[in-house]
Short mmCIF file of C-alpha atoms and ligand atoms in Angstrom, two decimals:
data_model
loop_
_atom_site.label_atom_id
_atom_site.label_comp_id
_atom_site.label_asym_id
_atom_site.label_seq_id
_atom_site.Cartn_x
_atom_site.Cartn_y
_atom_site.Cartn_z
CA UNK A 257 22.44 -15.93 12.48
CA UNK A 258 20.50 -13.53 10.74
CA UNK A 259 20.18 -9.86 11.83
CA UNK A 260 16.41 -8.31 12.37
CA UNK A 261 15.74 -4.72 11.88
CA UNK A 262 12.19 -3.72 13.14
CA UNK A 263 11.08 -0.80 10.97
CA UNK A 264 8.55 1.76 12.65
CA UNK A 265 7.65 4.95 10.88
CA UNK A 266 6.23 7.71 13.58
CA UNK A 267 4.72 10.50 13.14
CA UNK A 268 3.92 12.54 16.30
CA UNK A 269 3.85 9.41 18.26
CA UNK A 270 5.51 10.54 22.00
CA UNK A 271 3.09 9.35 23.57
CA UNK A 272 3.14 5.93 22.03
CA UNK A 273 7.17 5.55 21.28
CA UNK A 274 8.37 4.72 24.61
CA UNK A 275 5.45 2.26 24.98
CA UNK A 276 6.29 0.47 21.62
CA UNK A 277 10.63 0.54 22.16
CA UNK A 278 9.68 -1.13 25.09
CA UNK A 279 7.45 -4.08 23.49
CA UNK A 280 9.72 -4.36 20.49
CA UNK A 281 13.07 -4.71 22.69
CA UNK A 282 10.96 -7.87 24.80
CA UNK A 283 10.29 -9.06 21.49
CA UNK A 284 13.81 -8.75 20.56
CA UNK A 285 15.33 -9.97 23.62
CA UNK A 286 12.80 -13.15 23.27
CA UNK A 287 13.76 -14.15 19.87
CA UNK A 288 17.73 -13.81 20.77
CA UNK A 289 17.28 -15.65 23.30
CA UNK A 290 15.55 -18.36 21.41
CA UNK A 291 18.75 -18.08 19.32
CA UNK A 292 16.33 -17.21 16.09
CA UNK A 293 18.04 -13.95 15.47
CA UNK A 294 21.06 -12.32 15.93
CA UNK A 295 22.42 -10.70 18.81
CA UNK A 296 22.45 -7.09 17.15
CA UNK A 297 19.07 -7.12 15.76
CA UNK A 298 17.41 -3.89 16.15
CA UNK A 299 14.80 -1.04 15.56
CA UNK A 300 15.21 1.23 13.62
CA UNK A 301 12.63 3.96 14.24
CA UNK A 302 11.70 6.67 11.10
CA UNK A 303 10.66 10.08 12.57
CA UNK A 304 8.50 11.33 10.00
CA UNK A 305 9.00 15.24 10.50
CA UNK A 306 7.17 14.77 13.67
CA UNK A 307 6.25 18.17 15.30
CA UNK A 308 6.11 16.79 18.97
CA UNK A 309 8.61 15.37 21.22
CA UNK A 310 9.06 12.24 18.82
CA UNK A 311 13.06 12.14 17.48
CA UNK A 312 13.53 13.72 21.10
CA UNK A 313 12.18 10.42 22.50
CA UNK A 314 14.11 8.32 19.95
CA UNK A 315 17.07 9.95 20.94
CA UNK A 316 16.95 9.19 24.35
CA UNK A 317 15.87 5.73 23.77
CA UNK A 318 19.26 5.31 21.54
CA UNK A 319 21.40 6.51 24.24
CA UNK A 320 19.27 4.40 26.72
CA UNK A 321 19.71 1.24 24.40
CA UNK A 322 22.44 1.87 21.91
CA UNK A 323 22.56 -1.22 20.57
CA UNK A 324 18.96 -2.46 19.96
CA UNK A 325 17.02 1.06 19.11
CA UNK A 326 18.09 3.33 15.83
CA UNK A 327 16.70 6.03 14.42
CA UNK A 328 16.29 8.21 11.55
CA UNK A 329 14.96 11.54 11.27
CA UNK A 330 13.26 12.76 7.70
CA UNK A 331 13.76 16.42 7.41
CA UNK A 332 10.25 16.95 6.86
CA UNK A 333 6.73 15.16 6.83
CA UNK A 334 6.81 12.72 3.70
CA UNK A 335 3.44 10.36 4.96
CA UNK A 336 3.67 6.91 6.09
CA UNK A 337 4.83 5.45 2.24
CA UNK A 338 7.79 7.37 2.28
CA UNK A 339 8.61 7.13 5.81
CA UNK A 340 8.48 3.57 5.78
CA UNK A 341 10.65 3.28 2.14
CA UNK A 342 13.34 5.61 3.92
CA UNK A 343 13.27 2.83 6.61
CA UNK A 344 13.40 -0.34 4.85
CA UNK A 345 16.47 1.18 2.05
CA UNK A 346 18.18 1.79 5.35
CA UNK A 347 17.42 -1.26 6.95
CA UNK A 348 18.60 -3.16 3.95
CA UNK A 349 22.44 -1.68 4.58
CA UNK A 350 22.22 -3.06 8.18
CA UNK A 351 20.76 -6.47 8.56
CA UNK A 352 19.43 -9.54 6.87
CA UNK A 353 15.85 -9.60 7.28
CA UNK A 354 13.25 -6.44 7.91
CA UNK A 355 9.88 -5.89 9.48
CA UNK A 356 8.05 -3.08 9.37
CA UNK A 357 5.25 -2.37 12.16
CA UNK A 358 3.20 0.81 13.42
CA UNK A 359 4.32 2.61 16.86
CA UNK A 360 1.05 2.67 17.69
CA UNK A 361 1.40 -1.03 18.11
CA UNK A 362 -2.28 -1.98 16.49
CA UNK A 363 -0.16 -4.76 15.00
CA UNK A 364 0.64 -7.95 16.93
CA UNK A 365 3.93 -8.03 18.03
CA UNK A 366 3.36 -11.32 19.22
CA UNK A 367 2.85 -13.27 15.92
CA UNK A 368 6.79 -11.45 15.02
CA UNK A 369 8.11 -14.52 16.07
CA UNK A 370 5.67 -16.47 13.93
CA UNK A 371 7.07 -14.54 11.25
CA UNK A 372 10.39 -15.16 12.15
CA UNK A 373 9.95 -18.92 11.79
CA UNK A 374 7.88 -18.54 8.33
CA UNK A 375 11.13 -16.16 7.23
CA UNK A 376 13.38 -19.51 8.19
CA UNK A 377 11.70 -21.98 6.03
CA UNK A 378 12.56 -20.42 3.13
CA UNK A 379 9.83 -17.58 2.62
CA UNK A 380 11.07 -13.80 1.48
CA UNK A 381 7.85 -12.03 2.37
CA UNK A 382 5.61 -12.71 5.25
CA UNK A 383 2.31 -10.97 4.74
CA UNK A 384 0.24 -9.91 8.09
CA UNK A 385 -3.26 -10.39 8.00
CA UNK A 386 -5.72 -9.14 10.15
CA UNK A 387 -8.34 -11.39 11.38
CA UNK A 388 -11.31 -9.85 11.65
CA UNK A 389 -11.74 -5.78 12.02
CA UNK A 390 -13.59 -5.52 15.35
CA UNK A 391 -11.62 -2.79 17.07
CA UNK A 392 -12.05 -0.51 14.16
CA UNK A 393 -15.47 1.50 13.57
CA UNK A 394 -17.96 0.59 11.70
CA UNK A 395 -17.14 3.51 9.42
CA UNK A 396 -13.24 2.67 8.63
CA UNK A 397 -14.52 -1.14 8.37
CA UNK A 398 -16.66 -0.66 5.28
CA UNK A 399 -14.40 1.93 3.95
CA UNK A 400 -11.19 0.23 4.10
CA UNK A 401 -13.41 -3.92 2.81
CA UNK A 402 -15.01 -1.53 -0.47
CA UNK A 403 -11.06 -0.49 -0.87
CA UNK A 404 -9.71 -3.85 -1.03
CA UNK A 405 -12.64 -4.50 -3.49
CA UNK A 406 -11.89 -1.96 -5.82
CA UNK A 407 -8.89 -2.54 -6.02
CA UNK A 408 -10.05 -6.45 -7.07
CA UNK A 409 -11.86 -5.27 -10.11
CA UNK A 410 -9.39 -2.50 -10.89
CA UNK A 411 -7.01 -6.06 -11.37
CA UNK A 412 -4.19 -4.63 -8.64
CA UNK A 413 -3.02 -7.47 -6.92
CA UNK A 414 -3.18 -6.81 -3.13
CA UNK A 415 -3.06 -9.43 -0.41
CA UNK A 416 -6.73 -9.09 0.98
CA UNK A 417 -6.66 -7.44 4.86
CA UNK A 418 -3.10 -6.86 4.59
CA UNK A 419 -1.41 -3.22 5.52
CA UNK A 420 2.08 -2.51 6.18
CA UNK A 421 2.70 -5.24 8.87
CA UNK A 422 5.32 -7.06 6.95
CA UNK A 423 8.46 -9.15 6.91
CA UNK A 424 11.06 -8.78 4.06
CA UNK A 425 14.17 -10.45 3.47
CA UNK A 426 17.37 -8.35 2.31
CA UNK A 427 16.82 -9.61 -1.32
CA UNK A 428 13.27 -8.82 -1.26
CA UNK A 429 13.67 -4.96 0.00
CA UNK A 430 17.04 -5.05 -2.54
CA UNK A 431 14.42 -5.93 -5.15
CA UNK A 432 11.82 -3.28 -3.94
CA UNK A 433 14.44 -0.61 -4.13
CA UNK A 434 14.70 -1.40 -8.10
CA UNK A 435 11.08 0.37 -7.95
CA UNK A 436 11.84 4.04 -8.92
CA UNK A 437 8.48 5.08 -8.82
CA UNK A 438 7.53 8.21 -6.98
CA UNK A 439 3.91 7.11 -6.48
CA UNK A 440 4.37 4.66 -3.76
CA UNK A 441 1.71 2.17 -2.64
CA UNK A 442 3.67 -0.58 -0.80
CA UNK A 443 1.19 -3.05 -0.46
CA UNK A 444 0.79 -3.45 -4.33
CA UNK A 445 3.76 -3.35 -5.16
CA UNK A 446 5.07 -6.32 -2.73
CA UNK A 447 3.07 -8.74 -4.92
CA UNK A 448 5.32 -7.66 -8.09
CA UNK A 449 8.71 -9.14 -6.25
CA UNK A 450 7.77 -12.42 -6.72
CA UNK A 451 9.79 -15.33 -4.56
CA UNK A 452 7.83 -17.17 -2.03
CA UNK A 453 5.46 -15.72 0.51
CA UNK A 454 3.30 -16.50 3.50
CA UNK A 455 1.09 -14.82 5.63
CA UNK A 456 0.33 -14.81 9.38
CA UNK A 457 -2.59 -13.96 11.33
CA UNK A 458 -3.51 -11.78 13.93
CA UNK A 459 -6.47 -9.64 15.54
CA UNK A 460 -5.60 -5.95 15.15
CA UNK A 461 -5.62 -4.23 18.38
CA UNK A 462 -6.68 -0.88 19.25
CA UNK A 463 -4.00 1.95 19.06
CA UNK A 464 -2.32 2.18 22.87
CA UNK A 465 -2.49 5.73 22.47
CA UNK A 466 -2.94 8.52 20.81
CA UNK A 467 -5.31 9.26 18.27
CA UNK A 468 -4.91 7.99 14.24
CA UNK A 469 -2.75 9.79 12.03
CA UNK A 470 -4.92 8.60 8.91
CA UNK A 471 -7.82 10.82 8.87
CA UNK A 472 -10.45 10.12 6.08
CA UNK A 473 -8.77 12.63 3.34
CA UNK A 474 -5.07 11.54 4.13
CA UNK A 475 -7.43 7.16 3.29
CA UNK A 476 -9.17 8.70 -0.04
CA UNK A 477 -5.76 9.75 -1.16
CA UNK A 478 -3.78 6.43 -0.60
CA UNK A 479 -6.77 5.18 -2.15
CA UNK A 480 -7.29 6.71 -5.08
CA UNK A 481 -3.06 6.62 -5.02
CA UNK A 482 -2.87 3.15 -5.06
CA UNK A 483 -5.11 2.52 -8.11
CA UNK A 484 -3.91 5.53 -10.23
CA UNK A 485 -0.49 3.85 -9.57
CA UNK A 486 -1.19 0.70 -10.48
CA UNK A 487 -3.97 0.25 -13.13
CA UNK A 488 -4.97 1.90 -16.57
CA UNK A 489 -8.48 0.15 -16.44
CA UNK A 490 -10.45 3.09 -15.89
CA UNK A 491 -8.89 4.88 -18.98
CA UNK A 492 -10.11 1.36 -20.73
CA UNK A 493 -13.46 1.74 -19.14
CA UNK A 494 -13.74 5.29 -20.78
CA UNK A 495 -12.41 3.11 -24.19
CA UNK A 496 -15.18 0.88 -23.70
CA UNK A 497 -18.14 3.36 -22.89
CA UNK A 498 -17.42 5.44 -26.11
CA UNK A 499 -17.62 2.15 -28.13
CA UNK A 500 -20.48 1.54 -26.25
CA UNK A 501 -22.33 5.26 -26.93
CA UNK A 502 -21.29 5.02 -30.61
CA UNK A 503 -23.19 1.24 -30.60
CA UNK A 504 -25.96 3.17 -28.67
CA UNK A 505 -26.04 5.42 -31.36
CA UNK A 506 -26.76 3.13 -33.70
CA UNK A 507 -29.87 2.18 -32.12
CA UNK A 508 -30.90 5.98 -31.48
CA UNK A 509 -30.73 6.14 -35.47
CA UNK A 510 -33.44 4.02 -36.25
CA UNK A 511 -35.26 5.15 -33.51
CA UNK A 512 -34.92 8.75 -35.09
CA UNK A 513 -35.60 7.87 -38.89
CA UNK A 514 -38.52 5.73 -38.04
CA UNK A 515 -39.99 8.94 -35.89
CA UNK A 516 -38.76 11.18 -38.60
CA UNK A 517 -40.63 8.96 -41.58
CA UNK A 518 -43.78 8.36 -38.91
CA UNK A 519 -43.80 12.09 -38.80
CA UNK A 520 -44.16 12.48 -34.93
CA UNK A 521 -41.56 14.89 -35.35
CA UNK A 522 -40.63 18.63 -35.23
CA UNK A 523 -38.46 19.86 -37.78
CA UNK A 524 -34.61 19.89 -36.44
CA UNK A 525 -35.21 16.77 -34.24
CA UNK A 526 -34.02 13.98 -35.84
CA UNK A 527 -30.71 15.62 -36.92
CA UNK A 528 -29.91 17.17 -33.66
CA UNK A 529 -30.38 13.57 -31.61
CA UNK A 530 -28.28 12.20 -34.56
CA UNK A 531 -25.53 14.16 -33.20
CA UNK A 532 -25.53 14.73 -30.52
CA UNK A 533 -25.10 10.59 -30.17
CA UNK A 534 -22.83 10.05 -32.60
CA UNK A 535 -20.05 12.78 -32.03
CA UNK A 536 -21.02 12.17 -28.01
CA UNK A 537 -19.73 8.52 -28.85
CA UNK A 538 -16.82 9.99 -31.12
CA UNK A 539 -15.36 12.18 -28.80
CA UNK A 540 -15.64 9.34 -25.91
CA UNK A 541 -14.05 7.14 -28.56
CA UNK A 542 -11.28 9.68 -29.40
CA UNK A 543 -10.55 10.19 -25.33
CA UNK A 544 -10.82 6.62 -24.85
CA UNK A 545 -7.63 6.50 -27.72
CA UNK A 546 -5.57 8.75 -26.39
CA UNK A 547 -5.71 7.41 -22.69
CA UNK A 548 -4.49 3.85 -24.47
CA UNK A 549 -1.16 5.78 -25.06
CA UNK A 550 -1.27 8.19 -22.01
CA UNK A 551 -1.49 5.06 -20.20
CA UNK A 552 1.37 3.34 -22.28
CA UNK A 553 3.84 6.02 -21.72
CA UNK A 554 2.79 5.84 -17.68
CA UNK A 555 3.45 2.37 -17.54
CA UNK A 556 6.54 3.24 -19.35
CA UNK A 557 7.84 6.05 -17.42
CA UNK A 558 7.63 4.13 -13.92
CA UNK A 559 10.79 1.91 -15.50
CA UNK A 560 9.53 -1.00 -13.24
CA UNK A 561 11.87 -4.18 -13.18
CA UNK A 562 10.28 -6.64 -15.94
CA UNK A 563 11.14 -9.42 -13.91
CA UNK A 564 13.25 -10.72 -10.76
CA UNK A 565 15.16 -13.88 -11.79
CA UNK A 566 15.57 -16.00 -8.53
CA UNK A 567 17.95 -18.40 -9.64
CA UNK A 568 20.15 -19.54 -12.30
CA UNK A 569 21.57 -23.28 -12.32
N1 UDP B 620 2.66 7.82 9.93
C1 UDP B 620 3.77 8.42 9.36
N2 UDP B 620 3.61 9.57 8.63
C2 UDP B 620 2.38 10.14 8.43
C3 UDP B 620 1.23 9.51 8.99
C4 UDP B 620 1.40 8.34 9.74
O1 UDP B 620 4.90 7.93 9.51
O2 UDP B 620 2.30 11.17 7.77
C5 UDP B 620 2.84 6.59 10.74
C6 UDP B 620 2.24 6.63 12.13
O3 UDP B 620 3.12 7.21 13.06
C7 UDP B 620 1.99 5.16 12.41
C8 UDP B 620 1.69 4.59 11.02
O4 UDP B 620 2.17 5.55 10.08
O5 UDP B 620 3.14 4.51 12.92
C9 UDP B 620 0.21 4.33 10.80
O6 UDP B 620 -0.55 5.45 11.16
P1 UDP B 620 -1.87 5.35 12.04
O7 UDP B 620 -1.70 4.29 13.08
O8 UDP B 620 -2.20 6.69 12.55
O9 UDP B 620 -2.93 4.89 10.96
P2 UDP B 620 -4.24 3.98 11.21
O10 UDP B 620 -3.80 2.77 11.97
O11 UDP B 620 -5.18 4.82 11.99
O12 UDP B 620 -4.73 3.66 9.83
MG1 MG B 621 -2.73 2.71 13.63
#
């Protein structure tokens, strides 16, 4: 039978942890009783250099419940990427098949089981979805839709409506750790594993307490993170505009000589607009160049796994 590990990064979450233990263990207890999992499957809660009562909490719910609830404590605040990496490496050393989930329980712990069954026929990841967004403001609605978008046309492969509420099998997280990189932005990078994947649905609920630990800078920087980590496109798009100025230029040229030979001019004209396009366009050009290689060597530097070979008959 294979053993579950429910992964749960926290940061300042007392009041919420007791609340979620308690809702992951029922799930737990559920699913082992269904025989789908193992009888040692756990959660493994990440304290994320919380500066309330959180690892307190964990503590006490380890001693409580010593077989089902874990925990690890990060010696500082890393964010939510880290936190949950630290989880899943650890995870990997102690069971079969992972799931990582918020505390604050915004996530459906019902469809778990769902994902369970999806794990069983043979898929590695299980993606979940949310529905529809009505619990969150209007704001972090149209903020978080014109992410997913950007992302779209910056060509990173995300799974649309998908955060960190995620099932991963042993090989898959095994696989994941082979990703070095120090810029982490989970949710792209699952899509680079490969093997088979699903996805389930569910309505994300409002937080059961507490208030978000995602405030609009900490968004803008996972943001911004996840395309800097994942796409050279906007050094191309500076590529492209310099060839673009430089074609512009052309154009601006006859425009100029045909004023200069009209005479509508005043001396100096025509040869200042003549360069100010044409070494605008060169230097955009030049800067353009450069980022091809900058962007090469990135790539290169991250050391990313060319490919995962699945099988071999
Ligand atoms: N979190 C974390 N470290 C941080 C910030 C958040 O481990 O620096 C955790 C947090 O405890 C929660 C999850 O990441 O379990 C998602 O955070 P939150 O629910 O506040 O984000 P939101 O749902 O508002 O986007
Ligand atoms: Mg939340």
């Amino acid at each position: 039978m294979d053993k579950l590990a429910i992964v749960v990064p926290c940061y300042n979450e007392e009041e919420v942890l007791k609340i979620a233990s308690k809702a992951l263990r029922e799930v737990l207890a559920d699913l082992i009783q269904k025989g789908k999992i193992a009888e040692d499957s756990c959660i493994l809660f990440v304290n994320d250099g919380s500066r309330d009562r959180t690892w307190e909490l964990i503590e006490e719910e380890h001693e409580a419940y010593p077989v089902q609830v874990h925990g690890v404590k990060l010696a500082g605040n890393v964010g939510h990427q880290f936190a949950l990496t630290a989880g899943l490496l650890t995870a990997m050393e102690m069971s079969d098949v992972t799931i990582s989930i918020d505390a604050d329980l915004q996530d459906d712990v019902a469809v778990i089981e769902e994902m369970i069954d999806k794990f069983h026929a043979g898929n590695d990841i299980v993606y979940g979805v949310r529905k529809e967004r009505k619990t969150d403001t209007f704001f972090k609605r149209t903020t978080a839709q014109g992410f997913y978008k950007l992302m779209d046309m910056m060509g990173v492969k995300t799974v649309y409506n998908h955060a960190d509420f995620r099932l991963m099998s042993r090989r898959a997280v095994e696989e994941f750790s082979k990703y070095k990189e120090t810029n982490l932005f989970l949710r792209g990078m699952m899509p680079l594993i490969g093997y088979q994947t699903e996805k389930v649905y569910y309505d994300r609920k409002e937080r059961v307490a507490g208030e978000s630990k995602y405030p609009l800078k900490k968004m803008l920087a996972l943001a911004f993170n996840g395309i800097s980590s994942f796409s050279v496109k906007p050094i191309s798009l500076i590529l492209g505009m310099g060839l673009f100025i430089i074609f512009a230029a052309g154009l601006a040229a006859v425009y100029a000589f045909v004023s200069y030979f009209t005479g509508h001019v005043v001396p100096g004209w025509t040869s200042m607009i003549l360069s100010i396009w044409f070494l605008g366009g060169l230097q955009l050009l030049a800067i353009g160049l450069v980022g091809q290689y900058i962007g090469k060597i990135y790539i290169e530097v991250k050391q990313r796994p060319r490919y995962n070979i699945e099988k071999v008959v």
